[in-house]
PDB file of N, CA and C in Angstrom:
ATOM      1  N   MET A   1     128.104  62.050 109.032  1.00 54.00           N
ATOM      2  CA  MET A   1     126.806  62.161 108.400  1.00 54.00           C
ATOM      3  C   MET A   1     126.057  63.415 108.861  1.00 54.00           C
ATOM      4  N   LEU A   2     126.119  63.688 110.155  1.00 58.00           N
ATOM      5  CA  LEU A   2     125.402  64.823 110.714  1.00 58.00           C
ATOM      6  C   LEU A   2     125.943  66.145 110.165  1.00 58.00           C
ATOM      7  N   ARG A   3     127.255  66.218 109.983  1.00 75.00           N
ATOM      8  CA  ARG A   3     127.840  67.439 109.451  1.00 75.00           C
ATOM      9  C   ARG A   3     127.377  67.710 108.025  1.00 75.00           C
ATOM     10  N   SER A   4     127.251  66.712 107.222  1.00 91.00           N
ATOM     11  CA  SER A   4     126.841  66.934 105.841  1.00 91.00           C
ATOM     12  C   SER A   4     125.384  67.427 105.776  1.00 91.00           C
ATOM     13  N   ILE A   5     124.557  66.960 106.692  1.00 92.00           N
ATOM     14  CA  ILE A   5     123.172  67.454 106.720  1.00 92.00           C
ATOM     15  C   ILE A   5     123.155  68.920 107.128  1.00 92.00           C
ATOM     16  N   ARG A   6     123.970  69.264 108.115  1.00 92.00           N
ATOM     17  CA  ARG A   6     124.048  70.669 108.542  1.00 92.00           C
ATOM     18  C   ARG A   6     124.542  71.557 107.399  1.00 92.00           C
ATOM     19  N   ARG A   7     125.537  71.094 106.706  1.00 92.00           N
ATOM     20  CA  ARG A   7     126.064  71.887 105.587  1.00 92.00           C
ATOM     21  C   ARG A   7     125.023  72.045 104.490  1.00 92.00           C
ATOM     22  N   ARG A   8     124.344  70.971 104.176  1.00 93.00           N
ATOM     23  CA  ARG A   8     123.316  71.046 103.130  1.00 93.00           C
ATOM     24  C   ARG A   8     122.201  72.006 103.522  1.00 93.00           C
ATOM     25  N   LEU A   9     121.756  71.903 104.768  1.00 94.00           N
ATOM     26  CA  LEU A   9     120.698  72.811 105.220  1.00 94.00           C
ATOM     27  C   LEU A   9     121.181  74.256 105.242  1.00 94.00           C
ATOM     28  N   THR A  10     122.419  74.465 105.666  1.00 94.00           N
ATOM     29  CA  THR A  10     122.980  75.821 105.658  1.00 94.00           C
ATOM     30  C   THR A  10     123.024  76.375 104.245  1.00 94.00           C
ATOM     31  N   LEU A  11     123.496  75.578 103.309  1.00 94.00           N
ATOM     32  CA  LEU A  11     123.539  76.023 101.914  1.00 94.00           C
ATOM     33  C   LEU A  11     122.141  76.255 101.356  1.00 94.00           C
ATOM     34  N   LEU A  12     121.217  75.375 101.683  1.00 96.00           N
ATOM     35  CA  LEU A  12     119.850  75.521 101.202  1.00 96.00           C
ATOM     36  C   LEU A  12     119.217  76.807 101.723  1.00 96.00           C
ATOM     37  N   TYR A  13     119.333  77.050 103.033  1.00 97.00           N
ATOM     38  CA  TYR A  13     118.726  78.252 103.608  1.00 97.00           C
ATOM     39  C   TYR A  13     119.438  79.523 103.148  1.00 97.00           C
ATOM     40  N   SER A  14     120.738  79.441 102.958  1.00 97.00           N
ATOM     41  CA  SER A  14     121.477  80.595 102.428  1.00 97.00           C
ATOM     42  C   SER A  14     121.011  80.926 101.020  1.00 97.00           C
ATOM     43  N   ALA A  15     120.860  79.906 100.204  1.00 97.00           N
ATOM     44  CA  ALA A  15     120.399  80.130  98.827  1.00 97.00           C
ATOM     45  C   ALA A  15     118.970  80.677  98.812  1.00 97.00           C
ATOM     46  N   LEU A  16     118.098  80.135  99.655  1.00 98.00           N
ATOM     47  CA  LEU A  16     116.721  80.643  99.723  1.00 98.00           C
ATOM     48  C   LEU A  16     116.687  82.091 100.188  1.00 98.00           C
ATOM     49  N   PHE A  17     117.536  82.437 101.145  1.00 98.00           N
ATOM     50  CA  PHE A  17     117.609  83.816 101.631  1.00 98.00           C
ATOM     51  C   PHE A  17     118.065  84.757 100.522  1.00 98.00           C
ATOM     52  N   MET A  18     119.070  84.352  99.764  1.00 98.00           N
ATOM     53  CA  MET A  18     119.568  85.187  98.665  1.00 98.00           C
ATOM     54  C   MET A  18     118.515  85.345  97.571  1.00 98.00           C
ATOM     55  N   VAL A  19     117.830  84.287  97.221  1.00 98.00           N
ATOM     56  CA  VAL A  19     116.787  84.349  96.195  1.00 98.00           C
ATOM     57  C   VAL A  19     115.640  85.249  96.659  1.00 98.00           C
ATOM     58  N   ALA A  20     115.244  85.110  97.933  1.00 98.00           N
ATOM     59  CA  ALA A  20     114.163  85.949  98.460  1.00 98.00           C
ATOM     60  C   ALA A  20     114.567  87.420  98.446  1.00 98.00           C
ATOM     61  N   GLY A  21     115.816  87.722  98.796  1.00 96.00           N
ATOM     62  CA  GLY A  21     116.306  89.098  98.756  1.00 96.00           C
ATOM     63  C   GLY A  21     116.314  89.660  97.348  1.00 96.00           C
ATOM     64  N   ALA A  22     116.750  88.856  96.388  1.00 95.00           N
ATOM     65  CA  ALA A  22     116.772  89.303  94.996  1.00 95.00           C
ATOM     66  C   ALA A  22     115.356  89.534  94.467  1.00 95.00           C
ATOM     67  N   LEU A  23     114.434  88.665  94.823  1.00 96.00           N
ATOM     68  CA  LEU A  23     113.040  88.857  94.404  1.00 96.00           C
ATOM     69  C   LEU A  23     112.433  90.108  95.033  1.00 96.00           C
ATOM     70  N   LEU A  24     112.720  90.346  96.297  1.00 95.00           N
ATOM     71  CA  LEU A  24     112.206  91.545  96.960  1.00 95.00           C
ATOM     72  C   LEU A  24     112.772  92.812  96.324  1.00 95.00           C
ATOM     73  N   LEU A  25     114.065  92.794  96.026  1.00 91.00           N
ATOM     74  CA  LEU A  25     114.687  93.941  95.367  1.00 91.00           C
ATOM     75  C   LEU A  25     114.094  94.163  93.976  1.00 91.00           C
ATOM     76  N   GLY A  26     113.890  93.087  93.233  1.00 91.00           N
ATOM     77  CA  GLY A  26     113.293  93.205  91.902  1.00 91.00           C
ATOM     78  C   GLY A  26     111.869  93.722  91.952  1.00 91.00           C
ATOM     79  N   PHE A  27     111.105  93.249  92.921  1.00 92.00           N
ATOM     80  CA  PHE A  27     109.730  93.712  93.081  1.00 92.00           C
ATOM     81  C   PHE A  27     109.694  95.199  93.450  1.00 92.00           C
ATOM     82  N   THR A  28     110.587  95.611  94.340  1.00 91.00           N
ATOM     83  CA  THR A  28     110.667  97.024  94.723  1.00 91.00           C
ATOM     84  C   THR A  28     111.045  97.887  93.527  1.00 91.00           C
ATOM     85  N   TYR A  29     112.021  97.428  92.738  1.00 88.00           N
ATOM     86  CA  TYR A  29     112.425  98.181  91.550  1.00 88.00           C
ATOM     87  C   TYR A  29     111.270  98.276  90.557  1.00 88.00           C
ATOM     88  N   LEU A  30     110.551  97.186  90.373  1.00 88.00           N
ATOM     89  CA  LEU A  30     109.416  97.183  89.453  1.00 88.00           C
ATOM     90  C   LEU A  30     108.356  98.191  89.895  1.00 88.00           C
ATOM     91  N   LEU A  31     108.038  98.208  91.166  1.00 88.00           N
ATOM     92  CA  LEU A  31     107.056  99.169  91.673  1.00 88.00           C
ATOM     93  C   LEU A  31     107.541 100.607  91.513  1.00 88.00           C
ATOM     94  N   ALA A  32     108.816 100.841  91.816  1.00 84.00           N
ATOM     95  CA  ALA A  32     109.350 102.199  91.721  1.00 84.00           C
ATOM     96  C   ALA A  32     109.447 102.667  90.276  1.00 84.00           C
ATOM     97  N   SER A  33     109.803 101.781  89.369  1.00 83.00           N
ATOM     98  CA  SER A  33     109.973 102.194  87.971  1.00 83.00           C
ATOM     99  C   SER A  33     108.635 102.440  87.278  1.00 83.00           C
ATOM    100  N   ARG A  34     107.590 101.789  87.732  1.00 84.00           N
ATOM    101  CA  ARG A  34     106.288 101.957  87.090  1.00 84.00           C
ATOM    102  C   ARG A  34     105.398 102.966  87.794  1.00 84.00           C
ATOM    103  N   SER A  35     105.876 103.555  88.890  1.00 79.00           N
ATOM    104  CA  SER A  35     105.073 104.543  89.595  1.00 79.00           C
ATOM    105  C   SER A  35     105.078 105.853  88.804  1.00 79.00           C
ATOM    106  N   LYS A  36     104.061 106.633  89.031  1.00 73.00           N
ATOM    107  CA  LYS A  36     103.972 107.921  88.361  1.00 73.00           C
ATOM    108  C   LYS A  36     104.989 108.870  88.979  1.00 73.00           C
ATOM    109  N   PRO A  37     105.569 109.739  88.169  1.00 67.00           N
ATOM    110  CA  PRO A  37     106.491 110.727  88.734  1.00 67.00           C
ATOM    111  C   PRO A  37     105.751 111.629  89.720  1.00 67.00           C
ATOM    112  N   SER A  38     106.469 112.076  90.708  1.00 61.00           N
ATOM    113  CA  SER A  38     105.871 112.925  91.734  1.00 61.00           C
ATOM    114  C   SER A  38     105.460 114.261  91.143  1.00 61.00           C
ATOM    115  N   THR A  39     104.307 114.736  91.550  1.00 55.00           N
ATOM    116  CA  THR A  39     103.837 116.052  91.102  1.00 55.00           C
ATOM    117  C   THR A  39     103.919 117.049  92.236  1.00 55.00           C
ATOM    118  N   ALA A  40     104.772 116.783  93.214  1.00 55.00           N
ATOM    119  CA  ALA A  40     104.879 117.660  94.383  1.00 55.00           C
ATOM    120  C   ALA A  40     105.623 118.943  94.060  1.00 55.00           C
ATOM    121  N   ILE A  41     106.274 119.013  92.918  1.00 50.00           N
ATOM    122  CA  ILE A  41     107.010 120.218  92.565  1.00 50.00           C
ATOM    123  C   ILE A  41     106.020 121.248  92.047  1.00 50.00           C
ATOM    124  N   GLY A  42     106.020 122.378  92.658  1.00 51.00           N
ATOM    125  CA  GLY A  42     105.114 123.441  92.261  1.00 51.00           C
ATOM    126  C   GLY A  42     105.445 124.702  93.017  1.00 51.00           C
ATOM    127  N   SER A  43     104.591 125.681  92.915  1.00 50.00           N
ATOM    128  CA  SER A  43     104.853 126.933  93.607  1.00 50.00           C
ATOM    129  C   SER A  43     104.343 126.846  95.035  1.00 50.00           C
ATOM    130  N   TYR A  44     104.837 127.745  95.851  1.00 49.00           N
ATOM    131  CA  TYR A  44     104.419 127.804  97.237  1.00 49.00           C
ATOM    132  C   TYR A  44     103.330 128.852  97.440  1.00 49.00           C
ATOM    133  N   GLU A  45     102.807 129.389  96.373  1.00 52.00           N
ATOM    134  CA  GLU A  45     101.759 130.391  96.502  1.00 52.00           C
ATOM    135  C   GLU A  45     100.530 129.759  97.129  1.00 52.00           C
ATOM    136  N   GLY A  46      99.955 130.488  98.040  1.00 49.00           N
ATOM    137  CA  GLY A  46      98.793 129.981  98.737  1.00 49.00           C
ATOM    138  C   GLY A  46      99.157 129.157  99.946  1.00 49.00           C
ATOM    139  N   TYR A  47     100.433 128.907 100.119  1.00 47.00           N
ATOM    140  CA  TYR A  47     100.887 128.179 101.297  1.00 47.00           C
ATOM    141  C   TYR A  47     100.865 129.140 102.467  1.00 47.00           C
ATOM    142  N   GLU A  48     100.350 128.699 103.584  1.00 48.00           N
ATOM    143  CA  GLU A  48     100.147 129.579 104.727  1.00 48.00           C
ATOM    144  C   GLU A  48     101.445 130.202 105.221  1.00 48.00           C
ATOM    145  N   GLY A  49     102.518 129.456 105.252  1.00 46.00           N
ATOM    146  CA  GLY A  49     103.782 129.964 105.766  1.00 46.00           C
ATOM    147  C   GLY A  49     104.718 130.420 104.668  1.00 46.00           C
ATOM    148  N   TYR A  50     104.198 130.968 103.587  1.00 46.00           N
ATOM    149  CA  TYR A  50     105.011 131.312 102.420  1.00 46.00           C
ATOM    150  C   TYR A  50     106.098 132.319 102.755  1.00 46.00           C
ATOM    151  N   GLU A  51     105.779 133.367 103.479  1.00 50.00           N
ATOM    152  CA  GLU A  51     106.749 134.425 103.730  1.00 50.00           C
ATOM    153  C   GLU A  51     107.917 133.957 104.601  1.00 50.00           C
ATOM    154  N   GLY A  52     107.648 133.198 105.607  1.00 48.00           N
ATOM    155  CA  GLY A  52     108.713 132.761 106.501  1.00 48.00           C
ATOM    156  C   GLY A  52     108.749 131.253 106.608  1.00 48.00           C
ATOM    157  N   SER A  53     108.838 130.588 105.508  1.00 49.00           N
ATOM    158  CA  SER A  53     108.742 129.124 105.530  1.00 49.00           C
ATOM    159  C   SER A  53     109.992 128.469 106.099  1.00 49.00           C
ATOM    160  N   GLY A  54     111.127 129.167 106.123  1.00 52.00           N
ATOM    161  CA  GLY A  54     112.352 128.581 106.635  1.00 52.00           C
ATOM    162  C   GLY A  54     113.096 127.732 105.620  1.00 52.00           C
ATOM    163  N   VAL A  55     112.548 127.579 104.442  1.00 53.00           N
ATOM    164  CA  VAL A  55     113.205 126.819 103.393  1.00 53.00           C
ATOM    165  C   VAL A  55     114.111 127.763 102.624  1.00 53.00           C
ATOM    166  N   PRO A  56     115.401 127.446 102.504  1.00 54.00           N
ATOM    167  CA  PRO A  56     116.309 128.355 101.785  1.00 54.00           C
ATOM    168  C   PRO A  56     115.869 128.584 100.347  1.00 54.00           C
ATOM    169  N   GLY A  57     115.839 129.826  99.949  1.00 51.00           N
ATOM    170  CA  GLY A  57     115.471 130.178  98.585  1.00 51.00           C
ATOM    171  C   GLY A  57     113.980 130.240  98.337  1.00 51.00           C
ATOM    172  N   VAL A  58     113.189 129.961  99.360  1.00 53.00           N
ATOM    173  CA  VAL A  58     111.742 129.989  99.207  1.00 53.00           C
ATOM    174  C   VAL A  58     111.168 130.837 100.327  1.00 53.00           C
ATOM    175  N   GLY A  59     110.277 131.712  99.970  1.00 51.00           N
ATOM    176  CA  GLY A  59     109.536 132.406 101.002  1.00 51.00           C
ATOM    177  C   GLY A  59     110.039 133.777 101.353  1.00 51.00           C
ATOM    178  N   GLY A  60     110.702 134.433 100.482  1.00 55.00           N
ATOM    179  CA  GLY A  60     111.110 135.791 100.762  1.00 55.00           C
ATOM    180  C   GLY A  60     110.582 136.727  99.701  1.00 55.00           C
ATOM    181  N   PRO A  61     110.396 137.982 100.056  1.00 59.00           N
ATOM    182  CA  PRO A  61     109.954 138.924  99.028  1.00 59.00           C
ATOM    183  C   PRO A  61     111.060 139.116  97.992  1.00 59.00           C
ATOM    184  N   GLY A  62     110.676 139.093  96.758  1.00 59.00           N
ATOM    185  CA  GLY A  62     111.622 139.297  95.675  1.00 59.00           C
ATOM    186  C   GLY A  62     112.376 138.046  95.266  1.00 59.00           C
ATOM    187  N   VAL A  63     112.074 136.919  95.872  1.00 56.00           N
ATOM    188  CA  VAL A  63     112.744 135.672  95.488  1.00 56.00           C
ATOM    189  C   VAL A  63     111.989 135.085  94.305  1.00 56.00           C
ATOM    190  N   PRO A  64     112.642 134.973  93.150  1.00 60.00           N
ATOM    191  CA  PRO A  64     111.935 134.426  91.990  1.00 60.00           C
ATOM    192  C   PRO A  64     111.675 132.928  92.161  1.00 60.00           C
ATOM    193  N   SER A  65     110.542 132.507  91.655  1.00 61.00           N
ATOM    194  CA  SER A  65     110.251 131.074  91.716  1.00 61.00           C
ATOM    195  C   SER A  65     111.053 130.370  90.624  1.00 61.00           C
ATOM    196  N   PRO A  66     111.489 129.132  90.880  1.00 59.00           N
ATOM    197  CA  PRO A  66     112.276 128.413  89.873  1.00 59.00           C
ATOM    198  C   PRO A  66     111.455 128.130  88.617  1.00 59.00           C
ATOM    199  N   ASP A  67     112.160 127.973  87.524  1.00 64.00           N
ATOM    200  CA  ASP A  67     111.526 127.672  86.250  1.00 64.00           C
ATOM    201  C   ASP A  67     110.950 126.250  86.286  1.00 64.00           C
ATOM    202  N   PRO A  68     109.639 126.049  86.101  1.00 67.00           N
ATOM    203  CA  PRO A  68     109.047 124.709  86.194  1.00 67.00           C
ATOM    204  C   PRO A  68     109.652 123.665  85.252  1.00 67.00           C
ATOM    205  N   PRO A  69     109.983 123.990  83.986  1.00 72.00           N
ATOM    206  CA  PRO A  69     110.593 122.953  83.146  1.00 72.00           C
ATOM    207  C   PRO A  69     111.941 122.474  83.689  1.00 72.00           C
ATOM    208  N   SER A  70     112.735 123.376  84.258  1.00 77.00           N
ATOM    209  CA  SER A  70     114.022 122.943  84.797  1.00 77.00           C
ATOM    210  C   SER A  70     113.818 122.088  86.041  1.00 77.00           C
ATOM    211  N   LEU A  71     112.791 122.383  86.823  1.00 77.00           N
ATOM    212  CA  LEU A  71     112.486 121.551  87.984  1.00 77.00           C
ATOM    213  C   LEU A  71     112.033 120.159  87.560  1.00 77.00           C
ATOM    214  N   THR A  72     111.230 120.100  86.507  1.00 79.00           N
ATOM    215  CA  THR A  72     110.759 118.810  86.007  1.00 79.00           C
ATOM    216  C   THR A  72     111.929 117.984  85.487  1.00 79.00           C
ATOM    217  N   THR A  73     112.826 118.623  84.754  1.00 83.00           N
ATOM    218  CA  THR A  73     114.007 117.936  84.242  1.00 83.00           C
ATOM    219  C   THR A  73     114.865 117.425  85.391  1.00 83.00           C
ATOM    220  N   TYR A  74     115.024 118.265  86.409  1.00 82.00           N
ATOM    221  CA  TYR A  74     115.815 117.866  87.571  1.00 82.00           C
ATOM    222  C   TYR A  74     115.154 116.695  88.294  1.00 82.00           C
ATOM    223  N   ALA A  75     113.834 116.746  88.449  1.00 81.00           N
ATOM    224  CA  ALA A  75     113.114 115.667  89.137  1.00 81.00           C
ATOM    225  C   ALA A  75     113.230 114.352  88.361  1.00 81.00           C
ATOM    226  N   GLU A  76     113.146 114.414  87.037  1.00 83.00           N
ATOM    227  CA  GLU A  76     113.284 113.206  86.220  1.00 83.00           C
ATOM    228  C   GLU A  76     114.687 112.627  86.331  1.00 83.00           C
ATOM    229  N   ALA A  77     115.694 113.492  86.330  1.00 85.00           N
ATOM    230  CA  ALA A  77     117.078 113.024  86.461  1.00 85.00           C
ATOM    231  C   ALA A  77     117.309 112.419  87.838  1.00 85.00           C
ATOM    232  N   LEU A  78     116.753 113.026  88.851  1.00 85.00           N
ATOM    233  CA  LEU A  78     116.886 112.508  90.207  1.00 85.00           C
ATOM    234  C   LEU A  78     116.206 111.150  90.347  1.00 85.00           C
ATOM    235  N   ARG A  79     115.036 111.007  89.754  1.00 84.00           N
ATOM    236  CA  ARG A  79     114.310 109.734  89.798  1.00 84.00           C
ATOM    237  C   ARG A  79     115.082 108.633  89.070  1.00 84.00           C
ATOM    238  N   ALA A  80     115.648 108.966  87.908  1.00 85.00           N
ATOM    239  CA  ALA A  80     116.440 107.986  87.157  1.00 85.00           C
ATOM    240  C   ALA A  80     117.674 107.565  87.959  1.00 85.00           C
ATOM    241  N   ASP A  81     118.298 108.522  88.628  1.00 87.00           N
ATOM    242  CA  ASP A  81     119.463 108.207  89.448  1.00 87.00           C
ATOM    243  C   ASP A  81     119.086 107.313  90.621  1.00 87.00           C
ATOM    244  N   GLN A  82     117.954 107.575  91.243  1.00 85.00           N
ATOM    245  CA  GLN A  82     117.517 106.753  92.370  1.00 85.00           C
ATOM    246  C   GLN A  82     117.177 105.335  91.915  1.00 85.00           C
ATOM    247  N   LEU A  83     116.567 105.188  90.747  1.00 84.00           N
ATOM    248  CA  LEU A  83     116.285 103.853  90.232  1.00 84.00           C
ATOM    249  C   LEU A  83     117.575 103.097  89.932  1.00 84.00           C
ATOM    250  N   HIS A  84     118.564 103.826  89.420  1.00 84.00           N
ATOM    251  CA  HIS A  84     119.858 103.202  89.148  1.00 84.00           C
ATOM    252  C   HIS A  84     120.515 102.756  90.454  1.00 84.00           C
ATOM    253  N   GLN A  85     120.439 103.600  91.485  1.00 85.00           N
ATOM    254  CA  GLN A  85     121.022 103.257  92.778  1.00 85.00           C
ATOM    255  C   GLN A  85     120.349 102.042  93.409  1.00 85.00           C
ATOM    256  N   LEU A  86     119.079 101.836  93.100  1.00 79.00           N
ATOM    257  CA  LEU A  86     118.371 100.670  93.624  1.00 79.00           C
ATOM    258  C   LEU A  86     118.968  99.387  93.074  1.00 79.00           C
ATOM    259  N   LEU A  87     119.473  99.440  91.854  1.00 78.00           N
ATOM    260  CA  LEU A  87     120.061  98.253  91.223  1.00 78.00           C
ATOM    261  C   LEU A  87     121.508  98.034  91.624  1.00 78.00           C
ATOM    262  N   VAL A  88     122.201  99.104  91.982  1.00 76.00           N
ATOM    263  CA  VAL A  88     123.644  98.990  92.284  1.00 76.00           C
ATOM    264  C   VAL A  88     123.891  98.563  93.685  1.00 76.00           C
TER     265      VAL A  88
END
């Protein structure tokens, strides 16, 4: 009799743990999918350390700034990929 109670409680708590994990994952996905896209992509002009920022491809004389539409497209693709990874 005691073993069957232990098994039932183990199954019950295991199922509750799995349901709670799935709900947490779903809630996180919902928040991430409805958040506004990041607007952090922009130029470094006016940034104090622009000349020697240490970021590859940024901060040197004669280095062209990336095309903003291509950056936006890249950011959207990256965000979609991250949302997909959250589900997988």
